Short mmCIF file of C-alpha atoms and ligand atoms in Angstrom, two decimals:
data_model
loop_
_atom_site.label_atom_id
_atom_site.label_comp_id
_atom_site.label_asym_id
_atom_site.label_seq_id
_atom_site.Cartn_x
_atom_site.Cartn_y
_atom_site.Cartn_z
CA UNK I 1 3.95 -5.26 -21.78
CA UNK I 2 7.55 -6.41 -21.75
CA UNK I 3 9.47 -3.27 -21.07
CA UNK I 4 9.00 0.45 -20.89
CA UNK I 5 11.22 2.68 -23.04
CA UNK I 6 11.51 6.29 -21.95
CA UNK I 7 13.16 9.09 -23.88
CA UNK I 8 14.18 11.45 -21.11
CA UNK I 9 14.36 15.22 -20.96
CA UNK I 10 10.71 16.14 -21.56
CA UNK I 11 9.15 18.67 -19.19
CA UNK I 12 5.81 17.41 -17.89
CA UNK I 13 3.03 19.99 -17.82
CA UNK I 14 -0.71 19.72 -17.39
CA UNK I 15 -3.36 18.17 -15.21
CA UNK I 16 -3.74 14.66 -13.90
CA UNK I 17 -6.43 13.00 -11.80
CA UNK I 18 -5.46 10.47 -9.15
CA UNK I 19 -7.25 7.12 -8.85
CA UNK I 20 -8.67 5.46 -5.76
CA UNK I 21 -6.14 3.94 -3.37
CA UNK I 22 -5.04 0.40 -4.21
CA UNK I 23 -4.18 -0.27 -0.57
CA UNK I 24 -7.70 0.77 0.50
CA UNK I 25 -9.50 -1.06 -2.26
CA UNK I 26 -7.87 -4.45 -1.61
CA UNK I 27 -8.86 -4.93 2.07
CA UNK I 28 -12.25 -3.31 1.43
CA UNK I 29 -12.92 -5.84 -1.32
CA UNK I 30 -11.88 -8.61 1.12
CA UNK I 31 -14.28 -7.21 3.74
CA UNK I 32 -17.25 -8.00 1.49
CA UNK I 33 -16.76 -11.63 2.62
CA UNK I 34 -18.32 -10.55 5.94
CA UNK I 35 -21.82 -10.17 4.49
CA UNK I 36 -24.17 -12.07 2.18
CA UNK I 37 -25.65 -8.77 0.96
CA UNK I 38 -24.52 -6.81 -2.08
CA UNK I 39 -21.64 -4.34 -1.66
CA UNK I 40 -20.75 -1.66 -4.18
CA UNK I 41 -17.22 -0.23 -4.07
CA UNK I 42 -16.50 2.82 -6.22
CA UNK I 43 -13.19 4.38 -7.27
CA UNK I 44 -11.37 1.03 -7.45
CA UNK I 45 -8.23 1.44 -9.56
CA UNK I 46 -8.00 -0.88 -12.57
CA UNK I 47 -4.75 -2.71 -11.83
CA UNK I 48 -3.40 -6.22 -11.76
CA UNK I 49 -3.65 -6.35 -7.94
CA UNK I 50 -7.33 -5.38 -7.87
CA UNK I 51 -8.01 -7.92 -10.62
CA UNK I 52 -6.20 -10.53 -8.53
CA UNK I 53 -8.49 -9.72 -5.60
CA UNK I 54 -11.50 -10.16 -7.92
CA UNK I 55 -10.17 -13.64 -8.80
CA UNK I 56 -9.63 -14.52 -5.14
CA UNK I 57 -13.16 -13.46 -4.17
CA UNK I 58 -14.56 -15.50 -7.07
CA UNK I 59 -12.47 -18.51 -6.00
CA UNK I 60 -14.05 -18.17 -2.54
CA UNK I 61 -17.53 -18.33 -4.10
CA UNK I 62 -18.46 -14.64 -4.34
CA UNK I 63 -20.00 -13.17 -7.51
CA UNK I 64 -17.93 -10.16 -8.54
CA UNK I 65 -18.31 -7.63 -11.33
CA UNK I 66 -15.61 -5.04 -11.99
CA UNK I 67 -16.53 -2.33 -14.50
CA UNK I 68 -15.41 1.29 -14.88
CA UNK I 69 -13.78 1.33 -11.47
CA UNK I 70 -16.86 -0.07 -9.70
CA UNK I 71 -16.67 -3.43 -7.98
CA UNK I 72 -19.99 -5.08 -7.14
CA UNK I 73 -19.84 -8.12 -4.90
CA UNK I 74 -22.82 -10.37 -4.25
CA UNK I 75 -23.16 -13.83 -2.72
CA UNK I 76 -22.77 -17.00 -4.68
CA UNK I 77 -24.17 -20.39 -3.68
CA UNK I 78 -21.81 -20.89 -0.77
CA UNK I 79 -18.64 -19.42 0.66
CA UNK I 80 -15.45 -21.49 0.40
CA UNK I 81 -12.92 -21.06 3.25
CA UNK I 82 -9.74 -21.92 1.28
CA UNK I 83 -7.60 -19.20 -0.35
CA UNK I 84 -5.30 -20.96 -2.75
CA UNK I 85 -1.49 -20.68 -2.93
CA UNK I 86 -1.54 -19.88 -6.66
CA UNK I 87 -3.47 -16.67 -6.08
CA UNK I 88 -2.13 -15.62 -2.66
CA UNK I 89 1.50 -16.06 -3.77
CA UNK I 90 1.03 -13.49 -6.55
CA UNK I 91 -0.07 -10.74 -4.17
CA UNK I 92 0.74 -10.41 -0.50
CA UNK I 93 -2.37 -8.37 0.25
CA UNK I 94 -4.47 -11.49 -0.50
CA UNK I 95 -3.57 -12.60 3.02
CA UNK I 96 -6.15 -10.10 4.28
CA UNK I 97 -8.97 -12.55 3.43
CA UNK I 98 -7.94 -14.47 6.58
CA UNK I 99 -9.71 -12.13 9.04
CA UNK I 100 -13.04 -11.85 7.18
CA UNK I 101 -13.20 -15.60 6.36
CA UNK I 102 -12.62 -16.45 10.00
CA UNK I 103 -15.10 -13.80 11.15
CA UNK I 104 -17.83 -15.07 8.81
CA UNK I 105 -17.24 -18.84 8.74
CA UNK I 106 -15.22 -19.38 11.95
CA UNK I 107 -12.73 -21.24 9.79
CA UNK I 108 -10.18 -20.21 7.17
CA UNK I 109 -7.37 -21.86 5.27
CA UNK I 110 -5.20 -19.24 3.63
CA UNK I 111 -1.86 -19.81 1.94
CA UNK I 112 1.11 -18.12 3.60
CA UNK I 113 2.18 -15.30 1.27
CA UNK I 114 5.95 -15.83 1.60
CA UNK I 115 8.63 -13.15 1.42
CA UNK I 116 9.33 -10.76 -1.39
CA UNK I 117 12.13 -8.71 -2.81
CA UNK I 118 11.71 -5.87 -0.29
CA UNK I 119 12.25 -8.16 2.71
CA UNK I 120 11.18 -11.18 4.75
CA UNK I 121 7.72 -9.83 5.53
CA UNK I 122 6.50 -12.17 8.31
CA UNK I 123 2.84 -12.58 9.37
CA UNK I 124 3.40 -13.16 13.10
CA UNK I 125 1.36 -10.09 14.08
CA UNK I 126 -1.61 -11.21 11.99
CA UNK I 127 -1.54 -14.61 13.70
CA UNK I 128 -1.00 -13.16 17.18
CA UNK I 129 -4.10 -10.98 16.78
CA UNK I 130 -6.26 -13.74 15.34
CA UNK I 131 -5.21 -16.14 18.15
CA UNK I 132 -6.03 -13.51 20.77
CA UNK I 133 -9.62 -13.58 19.47
CA UNK I 134 -9.82 -17.26 20.42
CA UNK I 135 -8.92 -19.02 17.16
CA UNK I 136 -6.52 -21.94 16.95
CA UNK I 137 -3.83 -21.61 14.31
CA UNK I 138 -1.97 -24.44 12.60
CA UNK I 139 0.49 -24.22 9.75
CA UNK I 140 -0.17 -27.11 7.35
CA UNK I 141 1.52 -27.50 3.97
CA UNK I 142 2.27 -23.78 3.64
CA UNK I 143 -1.24 -22.77 4.70
CA UNK I 144 -2.50 -21.03 7.81
CA UNK I 145 -5.44 -23.03 9.12
CA UNK I 146 -7.49 -20.99 11.58
CA UNK I 147 -10.55 -22.28 13.45
CA UNK I 148 -12.77 -21.12 16.28
CA UNK I 149 -16.07 -22.25 17.80
CA UNK I 150 -16.70 -18.61 18.45
CA UNK I 151 -14.52 -15.51 18.35
CA UNK I 152 -14.30 -13.49 21.54
CA UNK I 153 -13.19 -9.87 21.84
CA UNK I 154 -9.88 -9.21 23.59
CA UNK I 155 -7.29 -6.53 24.34
CA UNK I 156 -4.54 -7.00 21.74
CA UNK I 157 -1.17 -5.24 21.54
CA UNK I 158 -0.25 -5.39 17.86
CA UNK I 159 3.09 -3.53 17.72
CA UNK I 160 6.06 -5.31 16.15
CA UNK I 161 9.79 -4.79 15.72
CA UNK I 162 9.13 -2.27 12.94
CA UNK I 163 6.10 -0.66 14.56
CA UNK I 164 2.48 -1.23 13.59
CA UNK I 165 1.34 -3.42 10.68
CA UNK I 166 -1.21 -2.21 8.15
CA UNK I 167 -2.58 -5.54 6.95
CA UNK I 168 -2.36 -7.17 10.41
CA UNK I 169 -4.52 -4.34 11.78
CA UNK I 170 -6.92 -4.86 8.84
CA UNK I 171 -7.08 -8.61 9.40
CA UNK I 172 -7.70 -8.39 13.15
CA UNK I 173 -10.26 -5.62 12.72
CA UNK I 174 -12.16 -7.69 10.13
CA UNK I 175 -12.16 -10.78 12.37
CA UNK I 176 -13.21 -8.77 15.44
CA UNK I 177 -16.27 -7.02 13.95
CA UNK I 178 -18.34 -10.23 14.22
CA UNK I 179 -16.72 -11.47 17.49
CA UNK I 180 -18.58 -11.55 20.82
CA UNK I 181 -17.79 -8.56 23.01
CA UNK I 182 -15.24 -5.80 22.81
CA UNK I 183 -11.83 -5.82 21.12
CA UNK I 184 -9.19 -3.17 21.69
CA UNK I 185 -6.28 -3.09 19.23
CA UNK I 186 -3.36 -1.22 20.74
CA UNK I 187 -0.50 -0.04 18.49
CA UNK I 188 -2.88 -0.27 15.55
CA UNK I 189 -1.69 1.07 12.20
CA UNK I 190 -2.91 4.65 11.66
CA UNK I 191 -2.60 4.64 7.85
CA UNK I 192 -5.51 6.37 6.03
CA UNK I 193 -6.20 3.08 4.20
CA UNK I 194 -6.86 1.34 7.56
CA UNK I 195 -9.23 4.15 8.53
CA UNK I 196 -10.96 3.82 5.14
CA UNK I 197 -11.51 0.09 5.73
CA UNK I 198 -12.97 0.94 9.16
CA UNK I 199 -15.35 3.45 7.51
CA UNK I 200 -16.48 0.74 5.10
CA UNK I 201 -17.05 -1.71 7.98
CA UNK I 202 -19.02 0.95 9.88
CA UNK I 203 -21.25 1.41 6.80
CA UNK I 204 -21.80 -2.38 6.94
CA UNK I 205 -23.04 -2.02 10.53
CA UNK I 206 -19.82 -2.60 12.50
CA UNK I 207 -19.19 -0.65 15.70
CA UNK I 208 -15.68 0.79 15.49
CA UNK I 209 -14.11 3.84 17.09
CA UNK I 210 -10.57 5.18 17.21
CA UNK I 211 -9.61 4.19 13.63
CA UNK I 212 -6.85 6.45 12.33
CA UNK I 213 -5.31 6.42 15.84
CA UNK I 214 -3.11 3.75 17.52
CA UNK I 215 -6.03 2.49 19.63
CA UNK I 216 -9.00 1.02 17.79
CA UNK I 217 -12.03 -0.20 19.72
CA UNK I 218 -14.48 -2.64 18.20
CA UNK I 219 -17.75 -3.77 19.72
CA UNK I 220 -18.72 -7.03 18.04
CA UNK I 221 -22.11 -7.22 16.28
CA UNK I 222 -24.12 -10.28 15.21
CA UNK I 223 -24.62 -9.36 11.60
CA UNK I 224 -23.26 -7.06 8.89
CA UNK I 225 -25.16 -5.79 5.85
CA UNK I 226 -24.27 -4.53 2.38
CA UNK I 227 -23.31 -0.93 1.60
CA UNK I 228 -21.89 1.46 -1.00
CA UNK I 229 -18.51 3.09 -0.53
CA UNK I 230 -16.00 5.18 -2.50
CA UNK I 231 -12.35 4.51 -1.70
CA UNK I 232 -10.04 7.39 -0.76
CA UNK I 233 -7.59 8.81 -3.33
CA UNK I 234 -4.23 7.06 -3.65
CA UNK I 235 -1.66 9.09 -1.71
CA UNK I 236 1.29 7.18 -3.20
CA UNK I 237 0.15 7.78 -6.78
CA UNK I 238 -0.35 11.47 -5.92
CA UNK I 239 3.12 11.65 -4.34
CA UNK I 240 4.69 9.97 -7.37
CA UNK I 241 3.05 12.53 -9.70
CA UNK I 242 4.33 15.36 -7.47
CA UNK I 243 7.85 14.03 -7.89
CA UNK I 244 7.31 13.57 -11.66
CA UNK I 245 6.64 17.29 -11.87
CA UNK I 246 9.72 18.23 -9.85
CA UNK I 247 12.15 15.81 -11.47
CA UNK I 248 11.24 17.00 -14.99
CA UNK I 249 11.24 20.73 -14.01
CA UNK I 250 7.56 20.56 -14.89
CA UNK I 251 4.32 22.12 -13.71
CA UNK I 252 1.61 19.60 -12.89
CA UNK I 253 -1.77 20.20 -11.27
CA UNK I 254 -2.87 17.05 -9.52
CA UNK I 255 -6.58 16.52 -8.86
CA UNK I 256 -8.45 14.17 -6.51
CA UNK I 257 -5.78 14.45 -3.83
CA UNK I 258 -6.36 14.01 -0.09
CA UNK I 259 -3.80 16.64 0.86
CA UNK I 260 -4.03 15.87 4.59
CA UNK I 261 -2.74 12.34 3.86
CA UNK I 262 0.47 13.74 2.33
CA UNK I 263 1.78 15.81 5.25
CA UNK I 264 5.22 14.20 5.58
CA UNK I 265 5.95 14.31 1.84
CA UNK I 266 4.71 17.90 1.47
CA UNK I 267 6.89 18.93 4.42
CA UNK I 268 9.99 17.32 2.84
CA UNK I 269 9.34 18.85 -0.57
CA UNK I 270 8.87 22.30 0.96
CA UNK I 271 12.13 21.82 2.86
CA UNK I 272 13.77 20.95 -0.47
CA UNK I 273 12.42 24.21 -1.94
CA UNK I 274 9.49 23.03 -4.08
CA UNK I 275 6.63 25.43 -4.85
CA UNK I 276 3.35 23.80 -3.86
CA UNK I 277 -0.04 25.42 -4.27
CA UNK I 278 -2.76 23.57 -2.38
CA UNK I 279 -6.50 23.90 -2.86
CA UNK I 280 -9.35 21.74 -1.58
CA UNK I 281 -8.65 18.45 -3.38
CA UNK I 282 -5.83 19.48 -5.68
CA UNK I 283 -2.20 20.46 -5.59
CA UNK I 284 -0.02 22.24 -8.15
CA UNK I 285 3.65 21.29 -8.02
CA UNK I 286 6.65 22.97 -9.61
CA UNK I 287 10.10 24.28 -8.80
CA UNK I 288 10.52 27.77 -7.37
CA UNK I 289 14.30 27.85 -7.16
CA UNK I 290 17.03 25.20 -7.30
CA UNK I 291 16.08 22.30 -5.08
CA UNK I 292 18.37 21.27 -2.24
CA UNK I 293 19.10 17.85 -0.79
CA UNK I 294 17.07 16.75 2.25
CA UNK I 295 17.41 13.80 4.62
CA UNK I 296 14.47 11.52 5.19
CA UNK I 297 13.47 8.59 7.36
CA UNK I 298 10.57 6.29 6.54
CA UNK I 299 8.17 5.64 9.41
CA UNK I 300 4.63 4.35 9.92
CA UNK I 301 1.93 6.95 9.12
CA UNK I 302 1.94 9.94 9.65
CA UNK I 303 5.70 9.58 9.04
CA UNK I 304 7.30 9.58 5.61
CA UNK I 305 5.85 6.55 3.72
CA UNK I 306 8.19 3.71 2.79
CA UNK I 307 6.18 3.47 -0.44
CA UNK I 308 7.59 6.89 -1.46
CA UNK I 309 11.22 6.22 -0.48
CA UNK I 310 12.43 4.89 -3.85
CA UNK I 311 10.76 7.68 -5.86
CA UNK I 312 12.21 10.34 -3.53
CA UNK I 313 15.64 8.81 -4.01
CA UNK I 314 15.37 9.41 -7.78
CA UNK I 315 14.76 13.09 -7.14
CA UNK I 316 17.59 13.32 -4.60
CA UNK I 317 20.00 11.57 -6.99
CA UNK I 318 20.03 14.71 -9.18
CA UNK I 319 19.58 17.32 -6.45
CA UNK I 320 22.78 19.11 -5.36
CA UNK I 321 24.07 18.10 -1.91
CA UNK I 322 24.03 14.97 0.23
CA UNK I 323 20.81 13.28 1.24
CA UNK I 324 20.70 10.51 3.85
CA UNK I 325 17.74 8.20 3.32
CA UNK I 326 16.94 5.90 6.27
CA UNK I 327 14.51 3.01 5.84
CA UNK I 328 12.84 2.04 9.12
CA UNK I 329 10.02 -0.13 7.79
CA UNK I 330 11.84 -2.47 5.39
CA UNK I 331 15.60 -2.17 6.06
CA UNK I 332 16.37 -4.07 2.83
CA UNK I 333 14.18 -1.99 0.55
CA UNK I 334 17.07 -0.66 -1.54
CA UNK I 335 17.00 -2.78 -4.71
CA UNK I 336 16.63 0.42 -6.77
CA UNK I 337 19.99 1.78 -5.56
CA UNK I 338 22.05 -0.41 -7.90
CA UNK I 339 19.75 0.44 -10.83
CA UNK I 340 19.96 4.20 -10.20
CA UNK I 341 23.74 3.83 -9.97
CA UNK I 342 23.66 2.14 -13.41
CA UNK I 343 22.19 5.43 -14.64
CA UNK I 344 25.14 7.32 -13.17
CA UNK I 345 23.77 8.15 -9.71
CA UNK I 346 26.16 8.25 -6.76
CA UNK I 347 24.40 6.34 -3.98
CA UNK I 348 26.06 4.29 -1.29
CA UNK I 349 24.15 1.82 0.82
CA UNK I 350 25.15 1.55 4.48
CA UNK I 351 22.80 -0.92 6.24
CA UNK I 352 19.37 0.71 6.57
CA UNK I 353 20.75 4.00 5.16
CA UNK I 354 21.50 5.19 1.65
CA UNK I 355 23.78 8.14 1.19
CA UNK I 356 22.85 9.97 -1.96
CA UNK I 357 25.33 12.47 -3.40
CA UNK I 358 23.39 14.50 -5.93
CA UNK I 359 24.89 14.56 -9.44
CA UNK I 360 24.16 16.93 -12.31
CA UNK I 361 22.37 14.54 -14.63
CA UNK I 362 21.39 10.87 -14.95
CA UNK I 363 22.09 9.07 -18.18
CA UNK I 364 19.56 6.71 -19.72
CA UNK I 365 20.38 2.99 -19.47
CA UNK I 366 18.76 -0.43 -19.53
CA UNK I 367 17.54 -1.11 -15.98
CA UNK I 368 15.47 -3.71 -14.21
CA UNK I 369 12.43 -3.15 -11.99
CA UNK I 370 12.43 -5.16 -8.76
CA UNK I 371 9.16 -4.17 -7.08
CA UNK I 372 6.25 -1.82 -7.60
CA UNK I 373 7.63 1.37 -6.05
CA UNK I 374 11.17 0.72 -7.33
CA UNK I 375 9.63 0.60 -10.82
CA UNK I 376 8.06 4.02 -10.24
CA UNK I 377 11.46 5.29 -9.08
CA UNK I 378 13.08 4.11 -12.32
CA UNK I 379 10.32 5.68 -14.44
CA UNK I 380 10.98 9.02 -12.70
CA UNK I 381 14.73 8.62 -13.20
CA UNK I 382 14.15 7.77 -16.88
CA UNK I 383 11.99 10.87 -17.38
CA UNK I 384 14.79 13.07 -16.10
CA UNK I 385 17.75 11.23 -17.66
CA UNK I 386 19.60 12.15 -20.81
CA UNK I 387 18.87 9.65 -23.55
CA UNK I 388 16.90 6.44 -23.50
CA UNK I 389 16.03 4.30 -20.48
CA UNK I 390 14.59 0.82 -21.02
CA UNK I 391 12.96 -0.63 -17.91
CA UNK I 392 12.44 -4.38 -18.00
CA UNK I 393 10.38 -6.59 -15.65
CA UNK I 394 7.69 -3.96 -15.94
CA UNK I 395 5.02 -6.37 -14.67
CA UNK I 396 5.84 -5.02 -11.19
CA UNK I 397 4.60 -1.61 -12.30
CA UNK I 398 1.40 -3.07 -13.74
CA UNK I 399 0.56 -4.50 -10.28
CA UNK I 400 -0.13 -1.03 -8.96
C1 UD1 M 1 1.25 -2.38 3.63
C2 UD1 M 1 1.12 -1.86 2.21
C3 UD1 M 1 2.51 -1.63 1.59
C4 UD1 M 1 3.36 -0.76 2.50
C5 UD1 M 1 3.37 -1.29 3.92
C6 UD1 M 1 4.08 -0.38 4.91
C7 UD1 M 1 -0.96 -2.84 1.48
C8 UD1 M 1 -1.65 -3.77 0.56
N1 UD1 M 1 0.37 -2.81 1.43
O1 UD1 M 1 1.87 -3.66 3.55
O2 UD1 M 1 2.32 -0.99 0.32
O3 UD1 M 1 4.69 -0.74 2.00
O4 UD1 M 1 2.03 -1.47 4.42
O5 UD1 M 1 3.49 0.87 4.93
O6 UD1 M 1 -1.60 -2.10 2.21
N2 UD1 M 1 5.65 -7.02 10.04
C9 UD1 M 1 5.99 -7.96 11.00
N3 UD1 M 1 5.07 -8.92 11.30
C10 UD1 M 1 3.85 -8.99 10.71
C11 UD1 M 1 3.51 -8.01 9.75
C12 UD1 M 1 4.44 -7.03 9.43
O7 UD1 M 1 7.08 -7.93 11.56
O8 UD1 M 1 3.06 -9.87 11.02
C13 UD1 M 1 6.63 -5.98 9.69
C14 UD1 M 1 6.96 -5.92 8.20
O9 UD1 M 1 7.96 -6.87 7.85
C15 UD1 M 1 7.43 -4.50 8.06
C16 UD1 M 1 6.51 -3.74 9.02
O10 UD1 M 1 6.04 -4.73 9.94
O11 UD1 M 1 8.76 -4.37 8.49
C17 UD1 M 1 5.33 -3.05 8.38
O12 UD1 M 1 4.68 -3.96 7.49
P1 UD1 M 1 3.13 -3.94 7.24
O13 UD1 M 1 2.55 -2.65 7.71
O14 UD1 M 1 2.52 -5.19 7.78
O15 UD1 M 1 3.05 -4.01 5.66
P2 UD1 M 1 1.86 -4.61 4.84
O16 UD1 M 1 0.60 -4.40 5.61
O17 UD1 M 1 2.18 -5.97 4.36
#
């Protein structure tokens, strides 16, 4: 698809079911490298990113089937240790094959992913953790070349300038499960997707405790086996649907939601005056009264997710009052500000802050998507705007 054309002003009503989490599915698919047995992963969302991971696993020699949201991975003839630039450069999360390749083969050559529109996105924490397990790391021709005679457990502090790192925690955890002895990851990422990967590894026979907290302990084992796992629901997709309901003055019941993963967003929306009715795995979202502007700061989990910042800014752009949005994970993640302003929004960027002065109504315009979540933000803005919004570079949206 080339572009998305939205005629705004329609109230969204009805029921929607959320898919499995992309950010759980990707590292879990990578973790299948750690065993020669068959692994079955259910609830995998059908997206360009998950299809890219299928291609990467195949390029490494795995046999992969992906049908109706079920990924089945079995062993091919042999496992290749090189993850190619062409594939890794299209999706940053591909870098999480480094840990499992090193764990399984004691060698890995994985292309550096490079930066992206939301910031520089270094991999120093990934490399620090892998080195601490006893591997040597060289950078050769844009590739990370990691080798070890054997991996040895260690005590690793993995905090960085912006706090913990999701994929670095994933990578180190996947390398450590087959290492000799005990590994302690301190300042580990607590995101539910990291905990879901740990649950998958435990089903494979890994010994992990503390996942979902900042201290993860891993006792290395000699061998991992196959297993079946269903990935957790996607909290960012659920959050985006919640905002779709509010921004269109709608009434949406959202099913397959892990409500306890959405604490920070639910808190903000309640502060803004939204009416939320929660049941076991579902949430109904609508307006009770006029919404009011709220401030928000993105933080590592359980803080407000950076992956919801852009979408929340769409809602705030037409909510009366001033909202200060502070980005503490990716200080440059504000590409959507200029696009929202093209639609009439009044948003001023001041370093890692955006000051949003709510206006009455957005007006449809041609806009450009810059990254996945910024695309979702523009879709929400287009749904609420008067007239037609045409979003180009929509391939970002298709990624996730
Ligand atoms: C993951 C998510 C992404 C989300 C992000 C933050 C996946 C596939 N992607 O990305 O959707 O926006 O978490 O919640 O799960 N950093 C370093 N050094 C490193 C690694 C990261 O300084 O080695 C910095 C980053 O630049 C950023 C912060 O740490 O400022 C957090 O990034 P990180 O958690 O690593 O993001 P990803 O795991 O790449």
